[in-house]
Coordinates of C-alpha atoms in Angstrom, one line a residue:
Chain X
X1 CA -2.3 -69.3 22.5
X2 CA -0.2 -69.0 19.4
X3 CA 3.0 -70.6 20.6
X4 CA 4.9 -69.7 17.4
X5 CA 4.2 -66.1 17.7
X6 CA 4.6 -65.9 21.5
X7 CA 8.0 -67.5 21.8
X8 CA 9.7 -66.4 18.6
X9 CA 12.6 -64.1 18.9
X10 CA 11.5 -61.2 16.7
X11 CA 14.0 -60.8 13.8
X12 CA 16.1 -57.7 14.3
X13 CA 15.2 -57.3 18.0
X14 CA 17.6 -57.5 21.0
X15 CA 16.7 -60.4 23.2
X16 CA 17.0 -60.1 27.0
X17 CA 16.7 -63.6 28.6
X18 CA 16.2 -62.1 32.0
X19 CA 12.8 -60.7 30.9
X20 CA 11.5 -64.2 30.0
X21 CA 10.2 -66.3 32.9
X22 CA 11.6 -69.9 32.6
X23 CA 8.7 -71.1 34.7
X24 CA 6.0 -69.8 32.4
X25 CA 3.3 -72.4 31.6
X26 CA 0.5 -70.4 29.9
X27 CA -3.0 -71.4 31.0
X28 CA -1.8 -74.9 31.9
X29 CA -1.4 -75.3 35.7
X30 CA -0.4 -78.9 35.8
X31 CA 1.3 -81.6 33.9
X32 CA -1.9 -83.6 33.5
X33 CA -3.5 -80.9 31.5
X34 CA -0.7 -80.9 29.0
X35 CA -0.1 -84.6 28.7
X36 CA -3.2 -85.3 26.6
X37 CA -2.3 -82.5 24.2
X38 CA 1.2 -83.7 23.9
X39 CA 0.0 -87.2 23.0
X40 CA -2.3 -85.8 20.3
X41 CA 0.6 -83.8 18.9
X42 CA 2.9 -86.8 18.9
X43 CA 0.4 -88.6 16.7
X44 CA 0.2 -85.6 14.4
X45 CA 4.0 -85.4 14.2
X46 CA 4.1 -89.1 13.1
X47 CA 1.5 -88.4 10.4
X48 CA 3.1 -85.1 9.2
X49 CA 6.6 -86.7 9.0
X50 CA 5.2 -89.6 6.9
X51 CA 3.5 -87.0 4.7
X52 CA 6.8 -85.1 4.3
X53 CA 8.5 -88.3 3.4
X54 CA 5.8 -89.3 0.9
X55 CA 5.6 -85.8 -0.8
X56 CA 9.4 -85.6 -1.0
X57 CA 9.4 -81.9 -1.5
X58 CA 10.1 -80.2 1.9
X59 CA 12.6 -81.0 4.6
X60 CA 12.8 -79.9 8.3
X61 CA 15.7 -79.0 10.4
X62 CA 15.2 -78.7 14.2
X63 CA 18.0 -77.2 16.2
X64 CA 18.1 -77.7 20.0
X65 CA 20.3 -75.7 22.2
X66 CA 20.4 -75.2 26.0
X67 CA 22.6 -75.0 29.0
X68 CA 23.5 -78.4 30.7
X69 CA 20.4 -80.2 32.0
X70 CA 18.2 -77.8 29.9
X71 CA 16.3 -80.7 28.4
X72 CA 17.7 -81.3 24.9
X73 CA 17.7 -85.1 25.4
X74 CA 14.3 -85.1 27.1
X75 CA 12.8 -83.1 24.2
X76 CA 14.1 -85.7 21.7
X77 CA 12.9 -88.5 23.9
X78 CA 9.4 -87.2 24.7
X79 CA 8.5 -85.2 21.7
X80 CA 10.5 -85.8 18.6
X81 CA 10.8 -89.6 19.1
X82 CA 7.3 -89.8 17.8
X83 CA 8.6 -89.5 14.3
X84 CA 9.7 -92.6 12.4
X85 CA 13.5 -93.1 12.7
X86 CA 13.4 -94.0 9.0
X87 CA 12.7 -90.4 8.1
X88 CA 14.0 -88.6 11.1
X89 CA 17.7 -88.6 12.2
X90 CA 19.3 -87.0 15.3
X91 CA 22.7 -85.6 14.8
X92 CA 24.7 -84.7 18.0
X93 CA 27.6 -82.3 17.9
X94 CA 30.1 -82.8 20.7
X95 CA 33.6 -81.5 21.1
X96 CA 35.1 -81.3 17.5
X97 CA 37.8 -83.8 16.5
X98 CA 41.2 -82.6 15.3
X99 CA 40.2 -83.3 11.8
X100 CA 37.0 -81.3 12.2
X101 CA 39.0 -78.4 13.7
X102 CA 41.2 -78.4 10.6
X103 CA 38.1 -77.2 8.6
X104 CA 35.7 -74.3 8.8
X105 CA 33.1 -74.6 11.5
X106 CA 30.3 -75.5 9.2
X107 CA 32.2 -78.3 7.5
X108 CA 31.1 -81.0 10.0
X109 CA 27.6 -79.7 10.2
X110 CA 26.6 -79.4 6.5
X111 CA 26.6 -83.2 5.7
X112 CA 23.9 -83.7 8.3
X113 CA 21.4 -81.2 6.8
X114 CA 18.2 -83.1 6.0
X115 CA 17.6 -84.1 2.4
X116 CA 14.2 -83.7 0.7
X117 CA 11.5 -85.5 2.5
X118 CA 13.5 -85.8 5.7
X119 CA 13.6 -84.4 9.2
X120 CA 16.9 -83.9 11.1
X121 CA 17.3 -82.9 14.7
X122 CA 20.5 -81.1 15.7
X123 CA 21.3 -81.8 19.4
X124 CA 23.7 -78.9 19.8
X125 CA 24.8 -77.5 16.5
X126 CA 26.9 -74.9 14.6
X127 CA 25.8 -72.5 17.3
X128 CA 28.3 -74.0 19.7
X129 CA 30.9 -72.1 17.7
X130 CA 29.5 -68.8 18.9
X131 CA 28.7 -70.2 22.4
X132 CA 31.2 -72.4 24.1
X133 CA 33.9 -71.2 21.7
X134 CA 33.2 -67.6 22.8
X135 CA 32.8 -68.3 26.5
X136 CA 36.0 -70.4 26.7
X137 CA 37.9 -68.2 24.3
X138 CA 38.6 -71.1 22.1
X139 CA 38.9 -68.7 19.2
X140 CA 39.5 -64.9 19.3
X141 CA 36.6 -62.5 19.0
X142 CA 37.8 -61.5 15.5
X143 CA 37.0 -65.1 14.4
X144 CA 33.8 -65.9 16.2
X145 CA 32.2 -62.5 15.7
X146 CA 32.2 -63.1 12.0
X147 CA 30.3 -66.3 12.3
X148 CA 26.8 -64.9 12.9
X149 CA 26.7 -63.7 9.3
X150 CA 28.1 -67.0 8.1
X151 CA 25.4 -68.9 10.0
X152 CA 22.7 -66.7 8.5
X153 CA 24.0 -67.3 5.0
X154 CA 24.3 -71.0 5.6
X155 CA 20.8 -71.3 6.9
X156 CA 19.5 -69.1 4.0
X157 CA 21.0 -71.6 1.6
X158 CA 19.3 -74.5 3.3
X159 CA 16.0 -72.6 3.4
X160 CA 16.1 -71.7 -0.3
X161 CA 16.5 -75.4 -1.1
X162 CA 13.2 -76.3 0.7
X163 CA 14.4 -76.8 4.3
X164 CA 12.2 -75.4 7.0
X165 CA 14.3 -74.4 10.0
X166 CA 13.1 -74.2 13.6
X167 CA 15.6 -73.4 16.4
X168 CA 14.7 -73.9 20.1
X169 CA 16.6 -72.5 23.1
X170 CA 15.4 -74.4 26.1
X171 CA 15.4 -71.7 28.9
X172 CA 15.8 -72.9 32.5
X173 CA 16.8 -70.9 35.6
X174 CA 20.1 -71.4 37.4
X175 CA 18.2 -72.8 40.4
X176 CA 16.4 -75.3 38.2
X177 CA 19.7 -76.5 36.8
X178 CA 21.1 -77.2 40.2
X179 CA 18.0 -79.0 41.2
X180 CA 18.3 -81.2 38.1
X181 CA 21.9 -82.0 38.9
X182 CA 20.8 -83.0 42.4
X183 CA 18.2 -85.3 41.0
X184 CA 20.9 -87.1 39.0
X185 CA 22.9 -87.6 42.3
X186 CA 19.8 -89.0 44.0
X187 CA 19.0 -91.4 41.2
X188 CA 21.7 -94.2 41.0
X189 CA 20.6 -95.0 37.4
X190 CA 21.7 -91.6 36.4
X191 CA 24.9 -91.2 38.5
X192 CA 27.1 -91.9 35.5
X193 CA 25.9 -88.8 33.8
X194 CA 27.5 -86.5 36.4
X195 CA 30.7 -84.8 35.6
X196 CA 32.8 -82.1 37.4
X197 CA 32.4 -79.8 34.4
X198 CA 28.7 -79.6 35.0
X199 CA 29.5 -77.6 38.0
X200 CA 32.4 -75.6 36.7
X201 CA 30.4 -74.6 33.6
X202 CA 27.7 -73.2 36.0
X203 CA 30.1 -70.6 37.1
X204 CA 30.1 -69.2 33.6
X205 CA 26.3 -68.9 33.6
X206 CA 26.3 -65.1 32.9
X207 CA 28.8 -65.4 30.1
X208 CA 26.7 -68.1 28.5
X209 CA 23.6 -66.0 28.9
X210 CA 25.3 -63.1 27.1
X211 CA 26.5 -65.4 24.3
X212 CA 23.0 -66.9 23.9
X213 CA 21.4 -63.5 23.8
X214 CA 23.8 -62.3 21.1
X215 CA 23.4 -65.5 19.0
X216 CA 19.6 -65.6 19.2
X217 CA 19.3 -61.9 18.5
X218 CA 21.6 -61.9 15.5
X219 CA 20.4 -65.2 14.0
X220 CA 16.7 -65.2 14.4
X221 CA 15.5 -64.7 10.9
X222 CA 12.2 -65.1 9.0
X223 CA 13.5 -68.2 7.3
X224 CA 15.2 -69.7 10.4
X225 CA 13.6 -68.3 13.6
X226 CA 14.8 -68.9 17.1
X227 CA 12.3 -69.7 19.9
X228 CA 12.9 -69.2 23.6
X229 CA 11.0 -72.0 25.3
X230 CA 10.3 -71.7 29.0
X231 CA 11.7 -75.0 30.2
X232 CA 11.6 -75.2 34.0
X233 CA 8.5 -77.3 33.6
X234 CA 9.4 -80.2 31.4
X235 CA 5.9 -80.9 30.4
X236 CA 5.4 -77.3 29.2
X237 CA 8.6 -77.4 27.3
X238 CA 7.4 -80.6 25.5
X239 CA 4.0 -79.1 24.8
X240 CA 5.4 -75.8 23.4
X241 CA 8.0 -77.5 21.2
X242 CA 5.4 -80.1 19.9
X243 CA 2.9 -77.3 19.1
X244 CA 5.4 -75.2 17.2
X245 CA 6.7 -78.1 15.2
X246 CA 3.2 -79.4 14.4
X247 CA 1.8 -75.9 13.5
X248 CA 4.8 -75.2 11.2
X249 CA 4.5 -78.6 9.4
X250 CA 0.8 -78.1 9.0
X251 CA 1.5 -74.7 7.4
X252 CA 3.5 -76.4 4.6
X253 CA 0.2 -77.8 3.2
X254 CA 1.8 -81.0 2.2
X255 CA -0.1 -83.5 0.1
X256 CA 0.2 -87.2 -0.7
X257 CA 1.7 -87.4 -4.2
X258 CA -0.3 -88.6 -7.2
X259 CA 0.3 -92.1 -8.4
X260 CA 3.0 -92.3 -11.1
X261 CA 1.4 -95.3 -12.9
X262 CA -2.0 -96.0 -14.6
X263 CA -3.8 -97.7 -11.7
X264 CA -6.7 -99.0 -13.8
X265 CA -4.3 -100.5 -16.3
X266 CA -2.3 -102.2 -13.5
X267 CA -5.5 -103.4 -11.8
X268 CA -6.7 -104.9 -15.1
X269 CA -3.4 -106.5 -16.0
X270 CA -2.3 -107.9 -12.7
X271 CA -5.2 -108.2 -10.3
X272 CA -8.1 -109.3 -12.5
X273 CA -7.2 -113.0 -12.1
X274 CA -6.8 -112.6 -8.3
X275 CA -10.5 -111.8 -8.2
X276 CA -11.2 -114.7 -10.6
X277 CA -9.3 -117.1 -8.3
X278 CA -11.3 -115.9 -5.3
X279 CA -14.6 -116.4 -7.1
X280 CA -13.6 -119.9 -8.5
Chain K
X1 CA 9.3 -120.9 22.0
X2 CA 12.9 -119.9 21.5
X3 CA 12.6 -117.6 18.5
X4 CA 16.3 -117.2 18.2
X5 CA 16.9 -120.9 17.9
X6 CA 13.8 -121.6 15.9
X7 CA 14.4 -119.1 13.1
X8 CA 18.1 -119.0 12.8
X9 CA 19.7 -120.3 9.6
X10 CA 22.2 -122.8 11.0
X11 CA 25.7 -121.8 10.0
X12 CA 27.0 -124.1 7.4
X13 CA 23.6 -125.5 6.4
X14 CA 21.9 -125.2 3.0
X15 CA 18.7 -123.2 3.3
X16 CA 15.6 -124.2 1.3
X17 CA 13.0 -121.4 1.7
X18 CA 10.3 -123.6 0.2
X19 CA 10.5 -125.7 3.4
X20 CA 9.6 -122.7 5.6
X21 CA 5.9 -121.8 5.9
X22 CA 5.6 -118.0 5.6
X23 CA 2.2 -118.2 7.3
X24 CA 3.6 -119.8 10.5
X25 CA 2.5 -118.1 13.7
X26 CA 3.5 -120.5 16.4
X27 CA 1.0 -120.9 19.2
X28 CA -0.5 -117.5 18.5
X29 CA -3.7 -117.7 16.5
X30 CA -4.6 -114.1 16.4
X31 CA -3.2 -110.6 16.3
X32 CA -4.7 -109.7 19.6
X33 CA -2.7 -112.4 21.4
X34 CA 0.6 -111.0 20.0
X35 CA -0.1 -107.3 20.4
X36 CA 0.3 -107.2 24.2
X37 CA 3.6 -109.1 24.0
X38 CA 4.9 -106.7 21.2
X39 CA 4.0 -103.7 23.4
X40 CA 6.0 -105.2 26.3
X41 CA 8.9 -105.8 24.1
X42 CA 8.8 -102.3 22.7
X43 CA 9.2 -101.0 26.2
X44 CA 12.1 -103.4 26.8
X45 CA 13.7 -102.3 23.6
X46 CA 13.6 -98.7 24.7
X47 CA 15.2 -99.6 28.0
X48 CA 17.9 -101.8 26.5
X49 CA 18.8 -99.3 23.9
X50 CA 19.2 -96.6 26.6
X51 CA 21.4 -99.0 28.6
X52 CA 23.5 -99.7 25.5
X53 CA 24.0 -96.0 25.1
X54 CA 24.8 -95.5 28.7
X55 CA 27.3 -98.4 29.0
X56 CA 29.0 -97.3 25.8
X57 CA 30.6 -100.7 25.2
X58 CA 28.5 -102.7 22.7
X59 CA 26.8 -101.8 19.5
X60 CA 24.0 -103.4 17.5
X61 CA 23.5 -103.7 13.8
X62 CA 20.1 -105.0 12.5
X63 CA 19.9 -105.9 8.8
X64 CA 16.5 -106.1 7.2
X65 CA 16.0 -107.7 3.8
X66 CA 12.9 -108.9 1.9
X67 CA 11.3 -108.9 -1.4
X68 CA 9.0 -105.9 -2.2
X69 CA 6.2 -105.5 0.2
X70 CA 7.9 -108.0 2.6
X71 CA 7.5 -105.6 5.5
X72 CA 10.9 -103.9 6.0
X73 CA 9.3 -100.5 6.5
X74 CA 6.6 -101.9 8.7
X75 CA 9.1 -103.7 10.9
X76 CA 11.0 -100.4 11.5
X77 CA 7.7 -98.5 12.1
X78 CA 6.1 -101.0 14.5
X79 CA 9.0 -102.5 16.3
X80 CA 12.3 -100.7 16.0
X81 CA 10.8 -97.2 16.2
X82 CA 10.5 -98.0 20.0
X83 CA 14.1 -97.1 20.3
X84 CA 15.2 -93.4 20.9
X85 CA 16.2 -91.9 17.5
X86 CA 19.1 -90.3 19.4
X87 CA 20.8 -93.7 19.7
X88 CA 19.2 -95.6 16.9
X89 CA 19.7 -94.6 13.2
X90 CA 18.1 -96.2 10.1
X91 CA 20.2 -96.3 7.0
X92 CA 18.5 -97.1 3.7
X93 CA 20.5 -98.4 0.7
X94 CA 18.8 -97.7 -2.6
X95 CA 20.2 -97.9 -6.1
X96 CA 23.9 -96.8 -5.8
X97 CA 25.0 -93.5 -7.3
X98 CA 27.7 -93.3 -9.9
X99 CA 30.2 -92.2 -7.2
X100 CA 29.3 -95.2 -5.1
X101 CA 29.7 -97.5 -8.0
X102 CA 33.2 -96.2 -8.6
X103 CA 34.1 -97.9 -5.3
X104 CA 34.0 -101.4 -3.9
X105 CA 30.5 -102.5 -2.8
X106 CA 31.2 -102.1 1.0
X107 CA 32.5 -98.5 0.7
X108 CA 29.1 -96.9 1.0
X109 CA 28.0 -99.3 3.7
X110 CA 30.9 -99.1 6.2
X111 CA 30.4 -95.4 7.3
X112 CA 26.9 -96.4 8.5
X113 CA 28.1 -99.1 10.9
X114 CA 27.0 -98.3 14.4
X115 CA 29.6 -96.8 16.8
X116 CA 30.0 -97.9 20.4
X117 CA 26.7 -97.5 22.3
X118 CA 24.6 -97.2 19.2
X119 CA 22.0 -99.2 17.2
X120 CA 21.8 -99.0 13.4
X121 CA 19.1 -100.6 11.3
X122 CA 20.0 -101.3 7.7
X123 CA 16.9 -101.2 5.5
X124 CA 18.4 -103.2 2.6
X125 CA 22.2 -103.5 2.8
X126 CA 25.4 -104.8 1.3
X127 CA 23.4 -108.0 0.6
X128 CA 21.8 -106.2 -2.4
X129 CA 25.1 -106.7 -4.1
X130 CA 24.5 -110.5 -4.1
X131 CA 20.8 -110.2 -4.7
X132 CA 19.5 -107.6 -7.2
X133 CA 23.0 -107.5 -8.7
X134 CA 23.0 -111.2 -9.3
X135 CA 19.4 -111.5 -10.5
X136 CA 19.7 -108.6 -12.9
X137 CA 23.2 -109.5 -14.0
X138 CA 24.5 -106.0 -13.0
X139 CA 27.9 -107.7 -12.4
X140 CA 29.3 -111.0 -13.8
X141 CA 29.2 -114.1 -11.6
X142 CA 33.0 -113.9 -11.3
X143 CA 32.5 -110.6 -9.4
X144 CA 29.4 -111.3 -7.2
X145 CA 30.4 -114.8 -6.3
X146 CA 33.4 -113.5 -4.4
X147 CA 31.4 -111.2 -2.3
X148 CA 30.0 -113.8 0.2
X149 CA 33.5 -114.2 1.7
X150 CA 34.1 -110.5 1.6
X151 CA 30.8 -109.9 3.5
X152 CA 31.7 -112.5 6.1
X153 CA 35.1 -110.9 6.6
X154 CA 33.5 -107.4 6.8
X155 CA 30.9 -108.6 9.4
X156 CA 33.6 -110.4 11.4
X157 CA 35.6 -107.1 11.6
X158 CA 32.5 -105.3 13.0
X159 CA 31.8 -108.1 15.4
X160 CA 35.3 -108.2 16.7
X161 CA 34.9 -104.5 17.5
X162 CA 31.9 -105.1 19.8
X163 CA 29.1 -105.0 17.3
X164 CA 26.3 -107.6 17.7
X165 CA 24.8 -108.3 14.3
X166 CA 21.3 -109.6 13.6
X167 CA 20.0 -110.2 10.1
X168 CA 16.4 -110.7 9.3
X169 CA 14.9 -112.1 6.0
X170 CA 11.2 -111.3 6.1
X171 CA 9.7 -114.3 4.3
X172 CA 6.3 -113.8 2.5
X173 CA 4.6 -115.9 -0.1
X174 CA 4.1 -114.9 -3.7
X175 CA 0.3 -114.7 -3.2
X176 CA 0.7 -112.5 -0.1
X177 CA 2.9 -110.1 -2.1
X178 CA 0.2 -109.7 -4.7
X179 CA -2.4 -109.2 -2.1
X180 CA -0.3 -106.4 -0.5
X181 CA 0.1 -104.7 -3.9
X182 CA -3.7 -104.9 -4.3
X183 CA -4.2 -103.3 -0.9
X184 CA -2.0 -100.4 -2.1
X185 CA -4.2 -99.9 -5.1
X186 CA -7.4 -100.0 -2.9
X187 CA -6.0 -97.4 -0.5
X188 CA -5.7 -93.9 -2.2
X189 CA -3.2 -92.8 0.5
X190 CA -0.8 -95.4 -0.7
X191 CA -1.3 -95.2 -4.5
X192 CA 1.8 -93.2 -4.9
X193 CA 3.9 -96.1 -3.7
X194 CA 3.0 -98.3 -6.7
X195 CA 5.4 -98.7 -9.5
X196 CA 5.5 -100.9 -12.6
X197 CA 8.7 -102.5 -11.4
X198 CA 6.8 -104.0 -8.5
X199 CA 5.2 -106.3 -11.0
X200 CA 8.0 -106.9 -13.3
X201 CA 10.3 -107.8 -10.4
X202 CA 7.6 -110.4 -9.4
X203 CA 8.4 -112.4 -12.5
X204 CA 11.9 -112.9 -11.1
X205 CA 10.6 -114.5 -7.9
X206 CA 12.3 -117.8 -8.4
X207 CA 15.6 -116.1 -9.2
X208 CA 15.4 -114.0 -6.1
X209 CA 14.5 -117.0 -4.0
X210 CA 17.7 -118.8 -5.2
X211 CA 19.8 -115.7 -4.6
X212 CA 18.4 -115.3 -1.1
X213 CA 19.0 -119.0 -0.3
X214 CA 22.6 -118.7 -1.4
X215 CA 23.2 -115.5 0.5
X216 CA 21.6 -116.7 3.7
X217 CA 23.3 -120.1 3.6
X218 CA 26.8 -118.7 2.9
X219 CA 26.6 -115.7 5.3
X220 CA 24.8 -117.0 8.4
X221 CA 27.6 -117.2 10.9
X222 CA 27.9 -117.5 14.7
X223 CA 28.8 -113.8 14.9
X224 CA 26.3 -112.6 12.3
X225 CA 23.4 -115.0 12.0
X226 CA 20.6 -114.8 9.5
X227 CA 17.0 -115.4 10.7
X228 CA 14.1 -116.4 8.3
X229 CA 11.0 -114.7 9.8
X230 CA 7.6 -116.0 8.6
X231 CA 6.1 -112.7 7.6
X232 CA 2.7 -113.3 6.0
X233 CA 1.2 -112.3 9.3
X234 CA 2.5 -108.9 10.0
X235 CA 1.9 -109.2 13.7
X236 CA 3.8 -112.4 14.0
X237 CA 6.7 -110.9 12.0
X238 CA 6.7 -108.0 14.5
X239 CA 6.6 -110.3 17.5
X240 CA 9.4 -112.6 16.3
X241 CA 11.7 -109.7 15.4
X242 CA 11.0 -107.9 18.7
X243 CA 11.6 -111.1 20.7
X244 CA 14.9 -111.9 19.0
X245 CA 16.3 -108.4 19.3
X246 CA 15.2 -108.2 23.0
X247 CA 16.6 -111.6 23.9
X248 CA 19.9 -110.9 22.1
X249 CA 20.3 -107.5 23.9
X250 CA 19.4 -109.0 27.3
X251 CA 22.1 -111.6 26.6
X252 CA 24.7 -108.9 26.6
X253 CA 24.3 -108.4 30.3
X254 CA 24.8 -104.6 30.0
X255 CA 25.1 -102.5 33.1
X256 CA 24.7 -98.9 34.0
X257 CA 28.3 -97.5 34.2
X258 CA 29.7 -96.4 37.5
X259 CA 29.9 -92.7 38.2
X260 CA 33.2 -91.1 37.2
X261 CA 33.2 -88.6 40.0
X262 CA 33.2 -88.6 43.8
X263 CA 29.5 -88.2 44.4
X264 CA 29.8 -87.5 48.2
X265 CA 32.3 -84.8 47.5
X266 CA 30.1 -83.2 44.8
X267 CA 27.1 -83.4 47.1
X268 CA 29.0 -81.8 49.9
X269 CA 30.6 -79.1 47.8
X270 CA 27.6 -78.0 45.6
X271 CA 24.4 -79.3 47.1
X272 CA 24.8 -78.7 50.8
X273 CA 23.6 -75.1 50.5
X274 CA 20.6 -76.1 48.5
X275 CA 19.3 -78.0 51.4
X276 CA 20.3 -75.1 53.7
X277 CA 18.3 -72.7 51.4
X278 CA 15.2 -75.0 51.6
X279 CA 15.4 -75.2 55.4
X280 CA 15.9 -71.5 55.7

């Protein structure tokens, strides 16, 4: 199965989330089938990230969005954590500060874009400004409705500078969300994560769905595609994200750079006597 | 063996690196003996970092310094990468930009200090301003000699705000460094890492040693201790760093925070009907 093709929101199309089964798991029936594949992909991710760092030519931006309990943290923890933190940063975007709100909505985001050779994961992102802002009417429609084009322009600028962009919407059902909230109540170690807003936000499920459908439809482009990942099964979500990131990075045909010095000369000048010493 | 005690530079003492064996490996004779312990500590590191994030009270700053090929990257890769990149960032400090040089030497460092609940690893740090700057005379002695006090004051400010600071000097011998350079020549995948300056910097070994001895003596404090880690054996270096970080984090007695909501009330209000549905 070509995950990239299968889950990409076709640029220019109108997405209907209701038509995508959040419990889809392809030919995999159980977690065990997927786990070995995920582990292989984690190893590949580590290698590819190192190669990206060494080659110092491309960069990679991964955007994660989902409704509460959709699995953003879990995707970082189980998939993307395979990359070396030295070359892979995670930037989280929570409620903006007063200072951030005094600027345009991309101002706080831009400094976190990955530089050459680097990977950055956005846990939430500039898309919040057409999601929560729209649903809670934090800005009038005349303001947020213009942002889709601004986002596309912003992402095009990053892409033209060598940044590959992959955007994942982790798609869960309303029932699965409630079940996950319940698991947090049943697990004392996770009780602290529960807030009243988890439940009040649930009441806005349909509004969020509409906002996501619009954002993903308007902002899935060739250079910065959106993927809708069926995420009711955590293991399938991990597998699909891992596969798409690995396949995309492999497609960059990255190479270890050539040495910048004359190796023979250095060997002769500095390491000849090492071998002498060993012989002596 | 109490690694913390054993490798700490006693505050107020005068360090002589020549007296510390870089090939020391305690009661461990082989890599295999250490590897299982390191793996256990990696699991603990992941748990402790999550707890730090959840509790949102403490933060941890880890400083790595060493001569070239001393193992800074390897320590990140094999030990500290166990932590979730969502709560653990790595900040590298290379040659300063003209803009950075237009400011005081702590200006570019301060923004990377870890916020509450977070871990940050400094790969090189503000100590470069009393190391390379001193050895290469990039600033006069009248300037760099005042920086030890400034560093101590800066670190005291971080510590008083809840940041635990651990500083590791990875101690290798001059022969081991040459051997590691040679391995890079013999491994085509790592040829690109070799530069002429690797070898020219070697000629300044004694100057660097003196600069390190001064920095570690003057700036090992109760609230921000320096550790000299014997690092000729990579596996022992990993073990010692992992042990010290784990023991220090365990000493913080961190606890999962209490829930901020009335769980019984939430259970009754939102999850009663879930169980009804299941029964029905």
